[in-house]
Structures are given as structure tokens and as C-alpha cells.
């Protein structure tokens, strides 16, 4: 599965769908758009990187590649690593032009060099970011063992994303010997702090009996904790539990509603799942499911 590259706050998601990169604008989401824009216009590299990424992904604004390029370039020129990586992402996957591909590679190399210095100085977030660069071969030769090394360093400092990332490495045996017990232990650290990615990944382990007796009810509980926080992957997983009647009573209307909100939150698998659920519903039952979906979208979409 092709990995979607994003920016420098990288969070690994459940093995059910591979690895994704999170976005650099999480800390900016609660700020008014005009405040972000004003800071960007005042040459704040962080605001420029966030605004560019928002235009790239269509968050808080309509997708606009030209605006994304404009703001990401401004931030990248100031040495902002998240902007360099997002800009490289646009160049690499948005163009077949050889020059763009070369520029993307150079941006990745610059970002890697910056991250390496900060990681070696003990910055946990940069250690985690460096691990993601090694994991995906961005600006450096791909190396699972190095990725695990840096994820573990960051996790040992209590960085939530890193705890999930090193757990993911143990779960899949990437750069370390596969160890479900270690994976679950790292995920539980995040679960204890209410982290949706950790809840979803641990839920997957319970659902599939990975290193532990399968417990569908526990999986449902964990998926629900993450789903109500707006995590699309958890919403899809929860929908499937209702669709199949695992850990809960089978409820096609509930499955439909969770798939609908996951689609709203950008899940790539939700549309097909939604069609599956809809095919089993008709008349009043379908109307009720759609009404419930509208309610869930209001409550649980990001």
C-alpha cells in the first residue's frame, strides 16, 4: 500500500490499513483561520507551514494546490522541516516532472539533516519524526532497525505518538523481533492517556486475538473510545463490528451511521463499506439509518 506522506508530526495508525502520516496543523486547529493567515503573512514559519498543509489537505479551507505551494515554500525557505516534507510530498506525488522529483528528494534530505541534529540532542518529537523518515526512506536509506531505535528513544520520553509507533513496530515485527506483548504494553500506555490511535490499535489486537485471547467486546469498547473522538479508522472498525455482530448485537443501521461519519472524516474504505450496509437496508430502516448518520456526523466528525 502506498504511504501517504504528510508532515513532521507523524503518527502511525493501525496495521489494518497500513501506515499514514498525520498533519502538522493539529496545534493550530483551534485557532481562527484569520489568525493563522495573519501570522503567516507576518512571516511566522509555523503558521505558514500549517496554512500550506491546510490548503494541501483541504482542512478549514478548500483544497488549493497553488496556495499550498505558496505557503509551504515560504516556510520551507525558513528551514521549517514540516513544510519541507509537505512540499516534497506535493512535488513527488503531484508531478511526473523529473525536476520536481529531484527537488522533492533534496527537500527530504534537508529535512532529514535538520531532524537528525535535533534528535541527537534528545528532542523527543524530532526523534519520532526521524524514525518515520527511516521507516519510509525519506532523505535517507530505508532502515526499519533505525526507525525502531528512534521511535523507542522518543517513546521512552513519554511521547504519545512514539509509544504507538514502537508498539506498531513490535506488532508487525518491523526492525525488531515481533512481540505482541510488547506491542500491547506500549499501546496501553496511550490508552491510559485517552489516545485514539492507541485505543484503535489495541482494539485491533483484541479483535484478532494477537498475543491475547480474542475479545470482541473489549475491541468494541476500545474502538468506540476512539470513534467518538473522531478517528475515522476506529469508526470504520466499529462499523464492521456492528455489521458482523461481533462484540455487539448486529445492527446494520448503527454500522451504516459509523461508516457514514468515517467517510465524512476522510476514510478511503468507508464509502465501499457504506454501500455494503446500505444494500442490506431499505425503506424505513434505511431512512432511520440515514437520520442516525446525520446525527453522528454532527457529533463525531472532525
Tab-separated table of C-alpha atoms in Angstrom:
chain	number	residue	atom	x	y	z
A	1	UNK	CA	0.000	0.000	0.000
A	2	UNK	CA	1.382	3.395	-0.944
A	3	UNK	CA	2.152	5.530	2.062
A	4	UNK	CA	0.666	8.991	2.085
A	5	UNK	CA	3.334	11.364	3.214
A	6	UNK	CA	2.481	14.206	5.458
A	7	UNK	CA	4.407	16.384	7.751
A	8	UNK	CA	6.546	16.223	10.684
A	9	UNK	CA	4.203	15.216	13.476
A	10	UNK	CA	3.955	11.620	12.264
A	11	UNK	CA	1.521	9.228	13.887
A	12	UNK	CA	1.312	5.575	12.925
A	13	UNK	CA	-2.122	4.083	12.583
A	14	UNK	CA	-3.369	0.547	12.971
A	15	UNK	CA	-1.965	-2.297	10.897
A	16	UNK	CA	-5.435	-2.820	9.462
A	17	UNK	CA	-4.776	-0.122	6.899
A	18	UNK	CA	-1.048	0.379	6.839
A	19	UNK	CA	0.833	3.450	7.898
A	20	UNK	CA	-0.267	7.012	7.450
A	21	UNK	CA	1.306	10.277	8.393
A	22	UNK	CA	-0.517	12.783	10.482
A	23	UNK	CA	-0.544	16.513	9.873
A	24	UNK	CA	1.481	19.445	11.208
A	25	UNK	CA	-1.514	21.640	11.939
A	26	UNK	CA	-3.078	19.791	14.878
A	27	UNK	CA	-1.943	22.506	17.261
A	28	UNK	CA	-3.492	25.125	15.001
A	29	UNK	CA	-6.956	23.644	14.544
A	30	UNK	CA	-8.494	25.541	17.443
A	31	UNK	CA	-7.171	28.879	16.192
A	32	UNK	CA	-9.352	31.070	13.944
A	33	UNK	CA	-8.352	30.786	10.305
A	34	UNK	CA	-7.816	34.534	10.048
A	35	UNK	CA	-5.381	34.430	12.970
A	36	UNK	CA	-3.373	31.707	11.240
A	37	UNK	CA	-3.414	33.658	7.991
A	38	UNK	CA	-2.313	36.860	9.736
A	39	UNK	CA	0.584	35.095	11.448
A	40	UNK	CA	1.583	33.529	8.134
A	41	UNK	CA	1.548	36.942	6.454
A	42	UNK	CA	3.754	38.188	9.301
A	43	UNK	CA	6.338	35.569	8.236
A	44	UNK	CA	5.691	33.082	11.065
A	45	UNK	CA	7.129	29.871	9.586
A	46	UNK	CA	4.953	27.631	11.768
A	47	UNK	CA	1.791	29.402	10.654
A	48	UNK	CA	2.921	29.289	7.026
A	49	UNK	CA	3.602	25.554	7.278
A	50	UNK	CA	0.217	24.953	8.896
A	51	UNK	CA	-1.663	27.100	6.385
A	52	UNK	CA	0.083	25.431	3.462
A	53	UNK	CA	-0.726	21.974	4.820
A	54	UNK	CA	-4.348	23.002	5.346
A	55	UNK	CA	-4.615	24.070	1.712
A	56	UNK	CA	-2.889	20.841	0.685
A	57	UNK	CA	-5.325	18.637	2.612
A	58	UNK	CA	-8.477	20.766	2.460
A	59	UNK	CA	-8.717	21.333	6.223
A	60	UNK	CA	-10.501	24.540	7.340
A	61	UNK	CA	-10.142	25.725	3.716
A	62	UNK	CA	-10.918	24.362	0.266
A	63	UNK	CA	-8.079	22.360	-1.298
A	64	UNK	CA	-5.879	24.669	-3.338
A	65	UNK	CA	-2.560	23.363	-4.640
A	66	UNK	CA	-1.265	26.793	-5.630
A	67	UNK	CA	-1.947	28.263	-2.201
A	68	UNK	CA	-0.409	25.169	-0.614
A	69	UNK	CA	2.735	25.599	-2.696
A	70	UNK	CA	2.894	29.320	-1.911
A	71	UNK	CA	2.811	28.959	1.869
A	72	UNK	CA	4.813	25.754	2.084
A	73	UNK	CA	7.618	27.299	0.030
A	74	UNK	CA	7.713	30.333	2.308
A	75	UNK	CA	8.025	28.125	5.397
A	76	UNK	CA	10.457	25.699	3.762
A	77	UNK	CA	12.763	28.578	2.840
A	78	UNK	CA	12.935	29.400	6.560
A	79	UNK	CA	14.038	25.841	7.287
A	80	UNK	CA	10.708	24.545	8.641
A	81	UNK	CA	11.001	20.762	8.383
A	82	UNK	CA	7.278	20.029	8.263
A	83	UNK	CA	6.936	22.425	5.324
A	84	UNK	CA	9.919	20.854	3.569
A	85	UNK	CA	8.360	17.409	3.850
A	86	UNK	CA	4.866	18.512	2.827
A	87	UNK	CA	6.319	20.429	-0.097
A	88	UNK	CA	8.349	17.383	-1.100
A	89	UNK	CA	5.127	15.374	-0.864
A	90	UNK	CA	3.460	17.705	-3.364
A	91	UNK	CA	6.436	17.602	-5.702
A	92	UNK	CA	6.846	13.831	-5.550
A	93	UNK	CA	3.233	12.751	-5.823
A	94	UNK	CA	1.733	15.739	-7.615
A	95	UNK	CA	4.020	15.829	-10.634
A	96	UNK	CA	5.674	13.466	-13.089
A	97	UNK	CA	8.260	16.114	-13.905
A	98	UNK	CA	11.803	14.849	-13.278
A	99	UNK	CA	12.896	18.224	-11.922
A	100	UNK	CA	10.110	18.130	-9.330
A	101	UNK	CA	11.151	14.640	-8.281
A	102	UNK	CA	14.733	15.790	-7.800
A	103	UNK	CA	13.583	18.824	-5.820
A	104	UNK	CA	11.461	16.552	-3.630
A	105	UNK	CA	14.469	14.350	-2.906
A	106	UNK	CA	16.558	17.379	-1.975
A	107	UNK	CA	13.835	18.667	0.380
A	108	UNK	CA	13.661	15.283	2.093
A	109	UNK	CA	17.451	15.304	2.533
A	110	UNK	CA	17.370	18.800	4.057
A	111	UNK	CA	14.560	17.812	6.414
A	112	UNK	CA	16.411	14.666	7.453
A	113	UNK	CA	19.605	16.578	8.243
A	114	UNK	CA	17.678	19.051	10.411
A	115	UNK	CA	15.811	16.298	12.234
A	116	UNK	CA	18.969	14.273	12.852
A	117	UNK	CA	20.661	17.159	14.676
A	118	UNK	CA	17.633	17.796	16.874
A	119	UNK	CA	17.086	14.082	17.555
A	120	UNK	CA	20.692	13.602	18.613
A	121	UNK	CA	20.202	16.456	21.091
A	122	UNK	CA	17.365	14.490	22.711
A	123	UNK	CA	14.252	16.202	21.312
A	124	UNK	CA	11.564	13.511	21.553
A	125	UNK	CA	9.316	14.800	18.772
A	126	UNK	CA	12.225	15.067	16.373
A	127	UNK	CA	13.385	11.557	17.344
A	128	UNK	CA	9.958	10.290	16.377
A	129	UNK	CA	9.982	12.223	13.125
A	130	UNK	CA	13.422	10.843	12.316
A	131	UNK	CA	12.105	7.335	12.889
A	132	UNK	CA	9.390	7.966	10.327
A	133	UNK	CA	11.991	9.188	7.830
A	134	UNK	CA	13.969	5.970	8.304
A	135	UNK	CA	10.812	3.866	8.124
A	136	UNK	CA	9.874	5.292	4.743
A	137	UNK	CA	13.305	6.017	3.284
A	138	UNK	CA	12.778	9.774	3.077
A	139	UNK	CA	16.060	11.625	2.707
A	140	UNK	CA	17.920	8.530	3.892
A	141	UNK	CA	18.158	4.848	3.000
A	142	UNK	CA	15.165	2.947	4.383
A	143	UNK	CA	16.052	1.152	7.614
A	144	UNK	CA	13.481	-0.465	9.913
A	145	UNK	CA	16.003	-1.050	12.703
A	146	UNK	CA	16.966	2.636	12.788
A	147	UNK	CA	13.291	3.590	12.713
A	148	UNK	CA	12.594	1.383	15.729
A	149	UNK	CA	15.664	2.776	17.504
A	150	UNK	CA	14.439	6.370	17.241
A	151	UNK	CA	10.809	5.507	17.962
A	152	UNK	CA	11.908	3.773	21.162
A	153	UNK	CA	14.038	6.738	22.258
A	154	UNK	CA	11.082	9.070	21.833
A	155	UNK	CA	8.651	6.631	23.462
A	156	UNK	CA	10.900	6.308	26.489
A	157	UNK	CA	10.477	10.045	26.955
A	158	UNK	CA	6.699	9.582	27.030
A	159	UNK	CA	5.837	10.902	23.566
A	160	UNK	CA	2.381	9.516	22.773
A	161	UNK	CA	2.857	9.140	19.020
A	162	UNK	CA	6.137	7.349	19.604
A	163	UNK	CA	4.560	4.893	22.052
A	164	UNK	CA	2.091	3.906	19.350
A	165	UNK	CA	4.811	3.807	16.698
A	166	UNK	CA	7.140	1.479	18.607
A	167	UNK	CA	4.111	-0.631	19.500
A	168	UNK	CA	3.298	-0.856	15.786
A	169	UNK	CA	6.855	-1.966	15.065
A	170	UNK	CA	6.609	-4.758	17.660
A	171	UNK	CA	3.188	-5.769	16.375
A	172	UNK	CA	4.427	-6.138	12.817
A	173	UNK	CA	7.988	-7.259	13.579
A	174	UNK	CA	9.458	-4.245	11.792
A	175	UNK	CA	13.046	-3.570	12.852
A	176	UNK	CA	12.512	-5.646	15.988
A	177	UNK	CA	11.533	-9.223	16.718
A	178	UNK	CA	7.745	-9.484	16.601
A	179	UNK	CA	6.393	-9.326	20.128
A	180	UNK	CA	2.653	-8.862	20.646
A	181	UNK	CA	3.104	-8.489	24.386
A	182	UNK	CA	5.451	-5.533	23.919
A	183	UNK	CA	3.117	-4.040	21.333
A	184	UNK	CA	0.135	-4.254	23.666
A	185	UNK	CA	2.138	-2.805	26.564
A	186	UNK	CA	3.096	0.253	24.509
A	187	UNK	CA	-0.458	0.710	23.238
A	188	UNK	CA	-1.838	0.502	26.781
A	189	UNK	CA	0.319	3.477	27.777
A	190	UNK	CA	-1.515	5.537	25.187
A	191	UNK	CA	-4.897	4.066	26.067
A	192	UNK	CA	-4.379	5.138	29.679
A	193	UNK	CA	-3.986	8.697	28.407
A	194	UNK	CA	-7.027	8.533	26.143
A	195	UNK	CA	-5.098	8.456	22.859
A	196	UNK	CA	-7.310	7.422	19.936
A	197	UNK	CA	-4.551	5.754	17.878
A	198	UNK	CA	-3.512	3.586	20.803
A	199	UNK	CA	-7.144	2.680	21.506
A	200	UNK	CA	-7.684	1.638	17.901
A	201	UNK	CA	-4.510	-0.422	17.628
A	202	UNK	CA	-5.098	-2.230	20.917
A	203	UNK	CA	-8.701	-2.814	19.848
A	204	UNK	CA	-7.406	-4.462	16.675
A	205	UNK	CA	-5.242	-6.785	18.740
A	206	UNK	CA	-8.203	-7.797	20.897
A	207	UNK	CA	-10.440	-8.240	17.858
A	208	UNK	CA	-7.945	-10.578	16.203
A	209	UNK	CA	-6.530	-12.324	19.263
A	210	UNK	CA	-2.980	-11.148	18.626
A	211	UNK	CA	-0.904	-12.330	21.594
A	212	UNK	CA	-4.018	-12.483	23.759
A	213	UNK	CA	-7.353	-14.293	23.784
A	214	UNK	CA	-9.688	-12.706	21.253
A	215	UNK	CA	-12.192	-10.429	22.991
A	216	UNK	CA	-14.615	-8.786	20.585
A	217	UNK	CA	-16.438	-6.903	23.333
A	218	UNK	CA	-13.175	-5.330	24.512
A	219	UNK	CA	-12.328	-4.440	20.933
A	220	UNK	CA	-15.684	-2.713	20.535
A	221	UNK	CA	-15.116	-0.781	23.752
A	222	UNK	CA	-11.727	0.475	22.544
A	223	UNK	CA	-12.922	1.259	19.021
A	224	UNK	CA	-15.816	3.254	20.463
A	225	UNK	CA	-13.473	5.297	22.682
A	226	UNK	CA	-11.504	6.311	19.602
A	227	UNK	CA	-14.521	6.654	17.295
A	228	UNK	CA	-16.235	9.269	19.447
A	229	UNK	CA	-13.002	11.296	19.276
A	230	UNK	CA	-13.422	11.429	15.503
A	231	UNK	CA	-10.803	8.900	14.355
A	232	UNK	CA	-12.016	7.578	11.000
A	233	UNK	CA	-10.147	4.247	11.221
A	234	UNK	CA	-11.807	3.465	14.540
A	235	UNK	CA	-15.201	4.471	13.155
A	236	UNK	CA	-14.801	2.043	10.258
A	237	UNK	CA	-13.677	-0.741	12.594
A	238	UNK	CA	-16.610	-0.100	14.918
A	239	UNK	CA	-18.983	-0.131	11.963
A	240	UNK	CA	-17.654	-3.535	10.952
A	241	UNK	CA	-18.246	-4.918	14.427
A	242	UNK	CA	-21.902	-3.841	14.186
A	243	UNK	CA	-22.171	-5.132	10.629
A	244	UNK	CA	-20.939	-8.576	11.659
A	245	UNK	CA	-22.446	-8.653	15.149
A	246	UNK	CA	-19.066	-9.150	16.848
A	247	UNK	CA	-18.869	-7.963	20.444
A	248	UNK	CA	-22.238	-6.249	19.982
A	249	UNK	CA	-25.667	-7.130	18.696
A	250	UNK	CA	-25.758	-6.944	14.886
A	251	UNK	CA	-27.156	-3.538	13.918
A	252	UNK	CA	-26.965	-2.540	10.248
A	253	UNK	CA	-28.279	0.939	10.977
A	254	UNK	CA	-25.520	1.551	13.517
A	255	UNK	CA	-22.933	0.173	11.091
A	256	UNK	CA	-24.254	2.498	8.374
A	257	UNK	CA	-24.037	5.523	10.668
A	258	UNK	CA	-20.427	4.829	11.664
A	259	UNK	CA	-19.382	4.221	8.065
A	260	UNK	CA	-21.078	7.486	7.086
A	261	UNK	CA	-19.196	9.577	9.627
A	262	UNK	CA	-15.937	7.808	8.753
A	263	UNK	CA	-16.499	8.767	5.119
A	264	UNK	CA	-17.056	12.363	6.232
A	265	UNK	CA	-13.762	12.176	8.132
A	266	UNK	CA	-11.874	11.117	5.015
A	267	UNK	CA	-11.657	7.318	5.301
A	268	UNK	CA	-10.805	5.727	1.970
A	269	UNK	CA	-12.507	2.424	2.859
A	270	UNK	CA	-15.704	3.877	4.333
A	271	UNK	CA	-17.522	4.552	1.013
A	272	UNK	CA	-17.400	0.889	-0.024
A	273	UNK	CA	-18.435	-0.226	3.452
A	274	UNK	CA	-21.283	2.249	3.414
A	275	UNK	CA	-22.546	0.711	0.168
A	276	UNK	CA	-22.400	-2.758	1.724
A	277	UNK	CA	-24.506	-1.657	4.678
A	278	UNK	CA	-26.948	0.276	2.507
A	279	UNK	CA	-27.504	-2.757	0.279
A	280	UNK	CA	-28.881	-4.590	3.321
A	281	UNK	CA	-31.237	-1.761	4.297
A	282	UNK	CA	-34.370	-0.447	2.668
A	283	UNK	CA	-37.480	1.607	3.320
A	284	UNK	CA	-37.970	2.807	6.878
A	285	UNK	CA	-34.820	1.063	8.119
A	286	UNK	CA	-32.658	2.891	5.584
A	287	UNK	CA	-34.340	6.210	6.364
A	288	UNK	CA	-33.677	5.674	10.082
A	289	UNK	CA	-30.051	4.764	9.387
A	290	UNK	CA	-29.554	7.932	7.346
A	291	UNK	CA	-31.070	10.039	10.107
A	292	UNK	CA	-28.743	8.427	12.639
A	293	UNK	CA	-25.825	9.044	10.285
A	294	UNK	CA	-26.681	12.757	10.143
A	295	UNK	CA	-26.636	12.879	13.935
A	296	UNK	CA	-23.293	11.052	14.141
A	297	UNK	CA	-21.748	13.329	11.540
A	298	UNK	CA	-22.701	16.329	13.651
A	299	UNK	CA	-21.304	14.712	16.784
A	300	UNK	CA	-18.259	12.795	15.626
A	301	UNK	CA	-16.837	14.420	12.500
A	302	UNK	CA	-13.667	16.482	12.759
